[in-house]
Short mmCIF file of C-alpha atoms in Angstrom, two decimals:
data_model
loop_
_atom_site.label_atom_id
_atom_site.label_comp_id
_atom_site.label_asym_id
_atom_site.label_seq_id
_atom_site.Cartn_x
_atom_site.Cartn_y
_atom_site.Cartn_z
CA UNK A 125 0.00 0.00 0.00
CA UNK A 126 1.41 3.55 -0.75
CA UNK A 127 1.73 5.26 1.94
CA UNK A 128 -1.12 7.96 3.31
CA UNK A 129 -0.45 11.74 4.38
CA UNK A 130 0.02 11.68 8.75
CA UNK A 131 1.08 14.35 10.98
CA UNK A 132 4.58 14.77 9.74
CA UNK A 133 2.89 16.24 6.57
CA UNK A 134 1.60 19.32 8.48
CA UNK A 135 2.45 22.54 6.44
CA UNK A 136 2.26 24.14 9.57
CA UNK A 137 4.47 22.14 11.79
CA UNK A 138 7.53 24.32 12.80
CA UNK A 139 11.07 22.73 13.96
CA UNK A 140 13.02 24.13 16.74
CA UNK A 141 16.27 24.30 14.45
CA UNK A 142 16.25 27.66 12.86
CA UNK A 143 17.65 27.10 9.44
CA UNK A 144 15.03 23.94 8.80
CA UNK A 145 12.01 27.00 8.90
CA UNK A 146 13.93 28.74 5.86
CA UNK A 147 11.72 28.73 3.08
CA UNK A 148 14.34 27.50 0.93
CA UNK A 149 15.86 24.99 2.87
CA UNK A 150 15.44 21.50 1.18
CA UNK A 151 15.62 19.85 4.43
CA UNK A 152 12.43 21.11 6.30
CA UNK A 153 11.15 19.05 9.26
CA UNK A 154 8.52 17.82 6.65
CA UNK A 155 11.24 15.97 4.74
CA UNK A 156 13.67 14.15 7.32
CA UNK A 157 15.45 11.75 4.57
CA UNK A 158 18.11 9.84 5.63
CA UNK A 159 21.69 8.97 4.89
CA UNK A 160 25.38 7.94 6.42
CA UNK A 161 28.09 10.82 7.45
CA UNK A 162 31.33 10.18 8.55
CA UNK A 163 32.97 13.12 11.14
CA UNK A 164 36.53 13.32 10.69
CA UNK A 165 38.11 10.23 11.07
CA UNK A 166 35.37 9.19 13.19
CA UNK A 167 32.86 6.29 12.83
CA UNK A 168 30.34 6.35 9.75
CA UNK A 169 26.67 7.11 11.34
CA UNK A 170 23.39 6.98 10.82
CA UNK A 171 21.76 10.48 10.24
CA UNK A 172 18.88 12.83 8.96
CA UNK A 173 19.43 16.19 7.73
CA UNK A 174 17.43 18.88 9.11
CA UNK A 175 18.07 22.42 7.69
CA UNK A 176 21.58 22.91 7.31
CA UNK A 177 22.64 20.42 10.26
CA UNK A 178 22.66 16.49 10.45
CA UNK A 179 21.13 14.64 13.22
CA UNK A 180 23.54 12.31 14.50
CA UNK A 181 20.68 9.26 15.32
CA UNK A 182 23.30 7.32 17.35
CA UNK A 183 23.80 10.17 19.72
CA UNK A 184 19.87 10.95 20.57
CA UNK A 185 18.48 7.50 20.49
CA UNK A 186 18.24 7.78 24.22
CA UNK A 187 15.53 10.73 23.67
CA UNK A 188 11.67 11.71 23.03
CA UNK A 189 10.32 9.05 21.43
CA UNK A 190 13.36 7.98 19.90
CA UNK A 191 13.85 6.14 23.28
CA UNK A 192 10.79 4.19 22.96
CA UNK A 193 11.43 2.48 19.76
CA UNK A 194 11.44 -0.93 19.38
CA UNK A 195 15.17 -2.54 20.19
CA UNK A 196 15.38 -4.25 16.52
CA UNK A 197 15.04 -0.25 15.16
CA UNK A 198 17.21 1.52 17.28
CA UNK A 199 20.08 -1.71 17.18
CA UNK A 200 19.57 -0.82 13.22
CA UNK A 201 20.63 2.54 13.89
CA UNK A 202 23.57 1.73 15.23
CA UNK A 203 25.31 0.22 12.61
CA UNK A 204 27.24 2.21 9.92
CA UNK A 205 24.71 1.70 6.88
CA UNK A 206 21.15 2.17 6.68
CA UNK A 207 20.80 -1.57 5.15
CA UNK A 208 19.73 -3.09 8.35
CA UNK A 209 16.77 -0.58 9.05
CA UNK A 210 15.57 -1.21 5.07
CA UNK A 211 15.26 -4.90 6.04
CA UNK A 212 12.97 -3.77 8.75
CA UNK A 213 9.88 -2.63 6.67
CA UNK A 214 7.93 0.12 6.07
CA UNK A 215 6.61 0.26 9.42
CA UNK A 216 9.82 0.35 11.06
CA UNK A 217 10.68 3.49 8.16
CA UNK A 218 7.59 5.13 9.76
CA UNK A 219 7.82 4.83 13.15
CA UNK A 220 11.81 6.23 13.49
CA UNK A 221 10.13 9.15 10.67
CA UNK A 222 7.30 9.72 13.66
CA UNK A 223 10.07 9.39 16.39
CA UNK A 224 12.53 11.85 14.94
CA UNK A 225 9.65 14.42 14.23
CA UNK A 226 8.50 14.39 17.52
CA UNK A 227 12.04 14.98 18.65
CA UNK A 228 12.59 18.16 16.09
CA UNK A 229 9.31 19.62 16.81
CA UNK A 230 9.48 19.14 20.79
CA UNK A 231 11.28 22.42 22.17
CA UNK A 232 12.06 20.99 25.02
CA UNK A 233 14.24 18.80 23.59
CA UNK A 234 16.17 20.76 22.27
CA UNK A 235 19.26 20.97 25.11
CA UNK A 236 18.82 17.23 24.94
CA UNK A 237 19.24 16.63 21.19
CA UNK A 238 22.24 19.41 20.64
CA UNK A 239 25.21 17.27 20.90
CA UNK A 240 24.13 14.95 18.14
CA UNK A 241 23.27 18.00 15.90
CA UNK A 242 26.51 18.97 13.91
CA UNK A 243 26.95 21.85 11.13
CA UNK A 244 26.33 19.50 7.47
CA UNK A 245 29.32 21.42 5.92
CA UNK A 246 31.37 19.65 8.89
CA UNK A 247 30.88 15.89 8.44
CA UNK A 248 31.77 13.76 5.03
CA UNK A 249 28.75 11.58 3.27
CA UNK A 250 29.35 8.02 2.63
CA UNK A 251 27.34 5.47 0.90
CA UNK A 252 24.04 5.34 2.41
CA UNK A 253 23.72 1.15 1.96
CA UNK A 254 25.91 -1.29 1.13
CA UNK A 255 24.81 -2.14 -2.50
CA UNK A 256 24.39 -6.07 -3.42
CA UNK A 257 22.95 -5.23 -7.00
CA UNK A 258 22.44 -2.41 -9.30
CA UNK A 259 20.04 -2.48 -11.84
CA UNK A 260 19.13 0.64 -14.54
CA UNK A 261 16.38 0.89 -16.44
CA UNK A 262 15.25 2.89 -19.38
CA UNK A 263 12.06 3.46 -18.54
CA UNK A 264 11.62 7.89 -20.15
CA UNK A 265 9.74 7.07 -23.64
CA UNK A 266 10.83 10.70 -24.26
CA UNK A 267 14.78 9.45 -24.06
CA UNK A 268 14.56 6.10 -25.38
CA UNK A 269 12.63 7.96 -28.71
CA UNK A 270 15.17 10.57 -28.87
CA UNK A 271 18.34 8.15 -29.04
CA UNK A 272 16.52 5.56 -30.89
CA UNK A 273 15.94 8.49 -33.66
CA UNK A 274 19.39 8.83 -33.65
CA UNK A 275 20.62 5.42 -34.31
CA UNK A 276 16.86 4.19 -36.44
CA UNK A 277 15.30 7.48 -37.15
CA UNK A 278 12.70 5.56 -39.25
CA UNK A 279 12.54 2.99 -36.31
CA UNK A 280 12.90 4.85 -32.89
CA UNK A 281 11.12 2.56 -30.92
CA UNK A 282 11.62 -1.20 -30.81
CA UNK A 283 8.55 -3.02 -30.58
CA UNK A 284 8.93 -4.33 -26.98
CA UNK A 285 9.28 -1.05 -25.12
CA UNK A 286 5.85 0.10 -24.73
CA UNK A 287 5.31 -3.51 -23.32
CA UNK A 288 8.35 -4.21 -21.22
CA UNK A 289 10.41 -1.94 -18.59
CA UNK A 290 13.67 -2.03 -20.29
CA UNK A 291 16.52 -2.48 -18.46
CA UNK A 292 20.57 -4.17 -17.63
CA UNK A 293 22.20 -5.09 -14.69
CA UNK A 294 24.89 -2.66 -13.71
CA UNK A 295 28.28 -2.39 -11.37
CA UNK A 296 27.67 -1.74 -7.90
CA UNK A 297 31.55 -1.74 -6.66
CA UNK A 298 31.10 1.58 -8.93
CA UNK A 299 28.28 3.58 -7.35
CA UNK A 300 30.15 6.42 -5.36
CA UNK A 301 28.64 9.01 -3.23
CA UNK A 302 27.98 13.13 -4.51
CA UNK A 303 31.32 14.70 -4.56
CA UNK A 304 33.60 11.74 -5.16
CA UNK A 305 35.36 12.61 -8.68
CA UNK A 306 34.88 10.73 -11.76
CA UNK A 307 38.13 9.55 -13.62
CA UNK A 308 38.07 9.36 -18.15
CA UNK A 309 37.45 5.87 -18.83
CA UNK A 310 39.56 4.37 -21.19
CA UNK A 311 38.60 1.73 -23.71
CA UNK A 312 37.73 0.54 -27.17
CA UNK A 313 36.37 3.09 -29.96
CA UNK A 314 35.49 2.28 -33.75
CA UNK A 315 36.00 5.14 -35.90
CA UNK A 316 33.29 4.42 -38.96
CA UNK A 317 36.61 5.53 -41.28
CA UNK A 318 38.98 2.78 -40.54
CA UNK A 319 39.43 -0.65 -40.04
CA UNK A 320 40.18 -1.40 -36.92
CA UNK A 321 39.16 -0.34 -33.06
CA UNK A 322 41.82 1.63 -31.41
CA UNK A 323 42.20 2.26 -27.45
CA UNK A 324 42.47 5.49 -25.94
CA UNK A 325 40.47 7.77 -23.45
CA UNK A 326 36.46 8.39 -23.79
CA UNK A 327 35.65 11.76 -26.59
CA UNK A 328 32.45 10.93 -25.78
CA UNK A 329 32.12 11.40 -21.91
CA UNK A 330 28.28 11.91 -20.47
CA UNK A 331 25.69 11.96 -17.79
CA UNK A 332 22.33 10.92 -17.24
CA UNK A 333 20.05 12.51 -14.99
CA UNK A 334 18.49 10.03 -13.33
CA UNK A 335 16.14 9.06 -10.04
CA UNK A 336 17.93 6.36 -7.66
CA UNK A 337 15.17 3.53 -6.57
CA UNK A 338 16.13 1.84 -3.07
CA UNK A 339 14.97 -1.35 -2.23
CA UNK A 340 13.83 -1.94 1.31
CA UNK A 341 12.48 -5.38 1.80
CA UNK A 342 13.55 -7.71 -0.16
CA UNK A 343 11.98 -10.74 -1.30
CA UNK A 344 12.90 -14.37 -1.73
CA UNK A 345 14.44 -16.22 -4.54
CA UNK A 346 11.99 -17.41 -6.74
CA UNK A 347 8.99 -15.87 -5.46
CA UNK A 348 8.00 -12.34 -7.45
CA UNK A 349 6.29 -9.36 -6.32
CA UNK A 350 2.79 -8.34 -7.01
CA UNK A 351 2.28 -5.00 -7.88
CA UNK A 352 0.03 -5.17 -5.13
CA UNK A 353 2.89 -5.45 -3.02
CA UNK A 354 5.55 -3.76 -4.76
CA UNK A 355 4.93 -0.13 -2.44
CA UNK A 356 5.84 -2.21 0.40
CA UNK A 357 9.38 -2.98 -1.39
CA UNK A 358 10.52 0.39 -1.79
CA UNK A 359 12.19 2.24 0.92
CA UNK A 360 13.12 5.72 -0.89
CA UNK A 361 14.46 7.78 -3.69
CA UNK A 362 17.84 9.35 -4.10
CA UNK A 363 19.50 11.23 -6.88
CA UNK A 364 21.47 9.18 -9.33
CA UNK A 365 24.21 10.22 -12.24
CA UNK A 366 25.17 7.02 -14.18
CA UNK A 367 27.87 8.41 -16.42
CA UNK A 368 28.17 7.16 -19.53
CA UNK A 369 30.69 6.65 -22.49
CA UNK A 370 28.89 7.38 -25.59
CA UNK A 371 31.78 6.42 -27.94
CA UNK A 372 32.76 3.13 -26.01
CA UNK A 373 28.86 2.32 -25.75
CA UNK A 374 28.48 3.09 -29.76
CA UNK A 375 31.31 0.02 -30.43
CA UNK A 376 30.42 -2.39 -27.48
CA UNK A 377 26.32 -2.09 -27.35
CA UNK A 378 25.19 -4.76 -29.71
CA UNK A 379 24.67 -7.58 -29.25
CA UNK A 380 24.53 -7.81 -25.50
CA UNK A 381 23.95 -4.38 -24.31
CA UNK A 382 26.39 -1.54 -22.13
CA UNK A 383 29.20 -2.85 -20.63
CA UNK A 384 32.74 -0.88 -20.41
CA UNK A 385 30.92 2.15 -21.42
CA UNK A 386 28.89 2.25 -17.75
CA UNK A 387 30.79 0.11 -15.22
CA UNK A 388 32.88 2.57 -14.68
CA UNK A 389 31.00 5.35 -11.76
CA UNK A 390 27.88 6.14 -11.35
CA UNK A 391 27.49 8.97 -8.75
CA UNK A 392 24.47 9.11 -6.06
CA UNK A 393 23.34 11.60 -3.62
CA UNK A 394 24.27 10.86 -0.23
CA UNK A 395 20.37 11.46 0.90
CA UNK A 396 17.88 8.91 0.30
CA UNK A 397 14.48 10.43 0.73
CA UNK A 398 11.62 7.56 2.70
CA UNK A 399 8.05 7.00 0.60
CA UNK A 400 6.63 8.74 3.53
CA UNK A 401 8.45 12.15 2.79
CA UNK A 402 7.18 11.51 -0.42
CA UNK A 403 3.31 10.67 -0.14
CA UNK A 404 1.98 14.52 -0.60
CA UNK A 405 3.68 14.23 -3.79
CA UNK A 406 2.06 11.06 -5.33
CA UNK A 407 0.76 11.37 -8.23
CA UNK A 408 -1.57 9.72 -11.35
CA UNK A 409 1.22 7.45 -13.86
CA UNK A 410 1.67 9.38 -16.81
CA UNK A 411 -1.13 8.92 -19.33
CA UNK A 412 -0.20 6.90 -22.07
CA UNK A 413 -0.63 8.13 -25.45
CA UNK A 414 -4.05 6.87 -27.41
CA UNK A 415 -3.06 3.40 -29.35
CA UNK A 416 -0.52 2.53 -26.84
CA UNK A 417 -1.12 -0.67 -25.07
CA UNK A 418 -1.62 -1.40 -21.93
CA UNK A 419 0.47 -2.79 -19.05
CA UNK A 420 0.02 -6.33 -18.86
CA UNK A 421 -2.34 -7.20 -15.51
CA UNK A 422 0.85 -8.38 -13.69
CA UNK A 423 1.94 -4.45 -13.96
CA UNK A 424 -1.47 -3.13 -13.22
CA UNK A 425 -2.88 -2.07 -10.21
CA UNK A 426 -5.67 0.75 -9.57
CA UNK A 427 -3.77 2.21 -6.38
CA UNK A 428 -0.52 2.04 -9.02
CA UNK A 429 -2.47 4.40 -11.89
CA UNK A 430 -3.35 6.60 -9.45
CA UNK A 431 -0.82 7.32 -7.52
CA UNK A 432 2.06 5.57 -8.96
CA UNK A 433 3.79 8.63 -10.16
CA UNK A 434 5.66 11.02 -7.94
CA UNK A 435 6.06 15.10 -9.13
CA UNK A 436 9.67 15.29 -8.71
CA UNK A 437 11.29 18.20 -10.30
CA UNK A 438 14.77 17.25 -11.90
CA UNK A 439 17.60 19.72 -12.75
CA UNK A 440 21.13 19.54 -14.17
CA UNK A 441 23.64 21.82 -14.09
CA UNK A 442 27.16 22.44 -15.56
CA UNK A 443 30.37 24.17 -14.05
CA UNK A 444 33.49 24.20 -16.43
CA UNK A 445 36.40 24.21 -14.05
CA UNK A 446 37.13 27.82 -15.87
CA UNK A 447 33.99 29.39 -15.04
CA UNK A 448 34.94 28.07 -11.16
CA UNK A 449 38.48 29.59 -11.74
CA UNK A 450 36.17 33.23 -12.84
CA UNK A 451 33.81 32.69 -9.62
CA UNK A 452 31.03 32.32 -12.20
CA UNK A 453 27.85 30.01 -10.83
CA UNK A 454 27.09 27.11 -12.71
CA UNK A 455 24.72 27.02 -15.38
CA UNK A 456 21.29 25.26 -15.88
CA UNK A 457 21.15 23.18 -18.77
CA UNK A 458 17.51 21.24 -18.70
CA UNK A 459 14.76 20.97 -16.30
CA UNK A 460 12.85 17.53 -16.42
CA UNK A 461 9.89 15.59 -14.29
CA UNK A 462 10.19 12.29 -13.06
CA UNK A 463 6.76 12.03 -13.39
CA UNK A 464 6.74 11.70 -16.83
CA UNK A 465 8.26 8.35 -16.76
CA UNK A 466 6.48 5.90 -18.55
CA UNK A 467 7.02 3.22 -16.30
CA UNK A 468 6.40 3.62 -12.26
CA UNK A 469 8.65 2.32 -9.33
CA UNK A 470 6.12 -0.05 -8.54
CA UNK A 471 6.17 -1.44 -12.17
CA UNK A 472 9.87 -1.18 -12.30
CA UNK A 473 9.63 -3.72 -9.10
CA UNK A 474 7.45 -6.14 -10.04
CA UNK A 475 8.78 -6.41 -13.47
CA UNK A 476 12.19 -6.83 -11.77
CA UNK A 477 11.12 -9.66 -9.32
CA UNK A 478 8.58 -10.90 -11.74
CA UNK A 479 10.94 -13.77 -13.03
CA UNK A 480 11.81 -14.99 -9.20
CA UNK A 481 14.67 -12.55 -9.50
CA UNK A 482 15.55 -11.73 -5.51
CA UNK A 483 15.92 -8.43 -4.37
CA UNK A 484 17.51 -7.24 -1.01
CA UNK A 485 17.79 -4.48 1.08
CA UNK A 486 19.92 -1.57 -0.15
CA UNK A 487 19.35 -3.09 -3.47
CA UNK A 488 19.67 -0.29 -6.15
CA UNK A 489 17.41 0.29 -9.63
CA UNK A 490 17.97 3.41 -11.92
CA UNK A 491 14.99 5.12 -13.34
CA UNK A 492 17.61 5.51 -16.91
CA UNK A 493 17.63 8.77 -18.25
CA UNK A 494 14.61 11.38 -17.10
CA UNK A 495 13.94 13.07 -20.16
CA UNK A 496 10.66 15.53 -21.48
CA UNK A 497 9.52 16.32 -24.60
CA UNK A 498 10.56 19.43 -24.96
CA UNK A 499 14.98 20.33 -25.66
CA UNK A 500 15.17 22.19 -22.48
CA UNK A 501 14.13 18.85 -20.64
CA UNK A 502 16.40 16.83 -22.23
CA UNK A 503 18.65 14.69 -19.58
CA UNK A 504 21.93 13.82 -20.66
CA UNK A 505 24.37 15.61 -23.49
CA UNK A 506 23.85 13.05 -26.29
CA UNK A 507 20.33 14.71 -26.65
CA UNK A 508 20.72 18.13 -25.51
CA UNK A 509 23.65 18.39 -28.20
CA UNK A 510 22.30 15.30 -30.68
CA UNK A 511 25.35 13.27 -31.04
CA UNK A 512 27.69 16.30 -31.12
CA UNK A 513 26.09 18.02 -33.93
CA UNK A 514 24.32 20.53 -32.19
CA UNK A 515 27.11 22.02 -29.23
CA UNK A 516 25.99 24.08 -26.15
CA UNK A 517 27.47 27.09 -25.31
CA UNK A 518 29.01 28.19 -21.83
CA UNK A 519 28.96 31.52 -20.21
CA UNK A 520 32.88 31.75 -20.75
CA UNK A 521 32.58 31.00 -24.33
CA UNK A 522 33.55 27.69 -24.58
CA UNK A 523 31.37 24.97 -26.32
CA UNK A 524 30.25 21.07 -25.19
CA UNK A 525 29.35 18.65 -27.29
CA UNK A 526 30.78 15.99 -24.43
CA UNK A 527 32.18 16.32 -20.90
CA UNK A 528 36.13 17.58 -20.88
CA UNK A 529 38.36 17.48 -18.18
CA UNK A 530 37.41 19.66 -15.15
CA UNK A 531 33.49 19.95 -15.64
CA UNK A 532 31.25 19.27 -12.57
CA UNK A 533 27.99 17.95 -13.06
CA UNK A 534 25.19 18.83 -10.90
CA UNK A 535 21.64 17.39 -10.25
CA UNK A 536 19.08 18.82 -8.21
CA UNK A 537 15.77 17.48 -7.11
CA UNK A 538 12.58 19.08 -5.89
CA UNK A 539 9.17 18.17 -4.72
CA UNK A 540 6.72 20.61 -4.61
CA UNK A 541 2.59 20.87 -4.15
CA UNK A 542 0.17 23.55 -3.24
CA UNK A 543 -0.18 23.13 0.79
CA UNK A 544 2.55 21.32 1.41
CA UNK A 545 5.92 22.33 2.62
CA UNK A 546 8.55 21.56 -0.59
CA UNK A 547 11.24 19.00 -0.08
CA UNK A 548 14.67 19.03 -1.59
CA UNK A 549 16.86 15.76 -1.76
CA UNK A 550 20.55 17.26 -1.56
CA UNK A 551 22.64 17.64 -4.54
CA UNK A 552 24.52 14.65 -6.64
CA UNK A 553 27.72 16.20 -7.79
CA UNK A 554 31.31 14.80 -9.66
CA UNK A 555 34.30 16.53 -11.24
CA UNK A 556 35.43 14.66 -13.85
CA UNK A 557 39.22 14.13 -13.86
CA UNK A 558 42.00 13.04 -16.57
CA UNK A 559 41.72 9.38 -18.05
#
């Protein structure tokens, strides 16, 4: 069952930490996501952002109604990834969100709760969960018919996508945390012109704006997920960059799929926003255009239609490292919605577990590419520029048709609704560095 609008939702509910009652702040009382931060050398630990500090959970657990949680919670928040909570459930998810509210809207706690509060600019995300399995899909129509035009412009589409959620098993040793840099991946190109392959660093650097999918409970081998079901699977969204190598993934693609060309990072924030943060911002799946089928009745549910889709506004943005050397702020380049997707995270589930395919806690999918219909909305550079031909200018007058050394790639997320307080989800940043 998705999950329904409490207490925690109040628009008017006010925090006794000043900076979480900013009206721009992305981590409002409202929001409470939750992630792993290391301080200094010091243990990584559990902890929710809350304006512009981070709740240390270790260090309060003993408070409110933190201290009446159930043992098998607050033993989860001890340990130095969020994987053991995720195995918990939902209702374990909603009970610490409930706890820590109380806790952050309690003035009286306040004394109590100040030594686990610490400045965010002073501790160091890590990896939220340990990651058994990373999976990205491809599930924007609005991408997968923009690069299909490029490679079969009189064939964008291949028959099975408007049936199937497309997607390929990625690299997990590669997801990194925001902020971690991104080296040039080297590897095997195939100039049209000449005979042979040659090696040599990527011309043809990307990213992909994307939506990060956690898993919560998992399920067990050989026994799938009904749609039904799926809501109860998901334990929260996160900002995801899965950089890409378009030249490397031109010569290696067929006839098995991305290999090389992807394993190499793929960059997540370090916040990982809970389906309760996110339940004002439900929303119908996108409507499918007239003549398309559709889903099969093992991806359809009423309560999925509905309120499958989530309004989550997508951003990326581009820094050249010579517009950081002239103190210039980084530009916008397109604007998307992940609500547009024409697949939901509950299809994206079941079609994942529908085979008897196990997932686990901390498990990660990718939503692929979040693209609109429109060039502005566009979510990666092989669109926004098509293939090269089309180059974007900077501010300092330089041109990109692909990443070069020195750029820093930044996504933002947003969630925002008429009587509801608007929820940010951190930024998902990388430099990339020489091959």
């Amino acid at each position: 069952m998705i999950p329904t609008l409490d207490h925690t939702h109040d628009a008017s509910a006010t925090c006794w930490v000043e900076s979480a009652r900013r009206p721009d702040t992305e981590f409002p009382v409202q929001n409470l996501p939750l992630g792993v931060v290391r301080e200094g050398d010091g243990p990584a630990t559990i902890a929710v952002p809350i304006g512009d500090r981070a709740l240390l959970l270790p260090r309060v657990s003993g408070h409110g109604d933190l201290a009446t949680l159930p043992a098998e919670i607050r033993e989860a928040l001890a340990a130095p990834t969020l994987n053991g909570l995720m195995a918990l459930g939902p209702d374990a998810a909603r009970a610490l969100r409930r706890a820590v509210f109380g806790a952050l809207v309690d003035a009286g706690l306040e004394s109590k709760l100040a030594p686990g509060l610490v400045p965010l600019a002073a501790v160091a995300p890590v990896l939220p969960a340990l990651i058994g399995d990373y999976t990205d899909f491809y599930a924007s129509v609005h991408h997968a018919t923009n690069v299909g035009s490029m490679f079969r412009p009189d064939n964008p589409l291949l028959p099975n996508y408007k049936w199937v959620p497309i997607g390929y098993h990625g690299r997990a040793s590669s997801v990194v945390v925001s902020g971690t840099s991104v080296r040039r991946p080297r590897g095997q190109t195939k100039d049209d012109q000449k005979p042979a392959p040659t090696v040599g660093p990527s011309r043809g650097l990307d990213y992909e704006c994307e939506v990060g999918i956690w898993v919560g409970t998992g399920n067990p081998l050989g026994e799938p997920i009904p749609i039904e079901r799926a809501a109860g699977h998901f334990f929260g969204l996160s900002l995801l960059n899965d950089w890409s190598a378009r030249d490397l993934q031109r010569w290696e693609y067929q006839p098995l799929g991305p290999f090389l060309s992807k394993s190499f990072a793929t960059t997540v924030s370090p916040w990982i926003v809970t389906t309760d943060a996110l339940a004002p911002f439900r929303a119908p799946a996108a409507t499918r255009p007239e003549g398309d089928p559709a889903p099969l009745p093992y991806l359809t549910a009423a309560e999925d239609q509905s309120a499958g889709g989530i309004a989550l506004d997508l951003e990326v943005a581009l820094s050249s490292s010579r517009m950081r050397t002239a103190g210039m702020p980084a530009v916008s380049l397109s604007r998307s919605s992940f609500a547009s997707l024409y697949w939901t995270v509950a299809q994206l589930i079941t079609h994942h577990a529908s085979n008897g395919c196990n997932l686990a806690p901390g498990d990660l999918l990718g939503s692929g590419t979040v693209s609109g219909p429109t060039r502005d909305s566009r979510g990666c550079l092989l669109e926004l520029t098509w293939r090269g031909s089309e180059p974007l200018d900077l501010p300092t007058g330089e041109t990109r048709r692909f990443l070069e050394d020195g750029d820093e790639v930044i996504l933002r997320g947003r969630c925002r609704r008429d009587g509801f307080v608007s929820i940010g989800f951190g930024e998902c940043r990388g430099v990339v560095i020489p091959a």
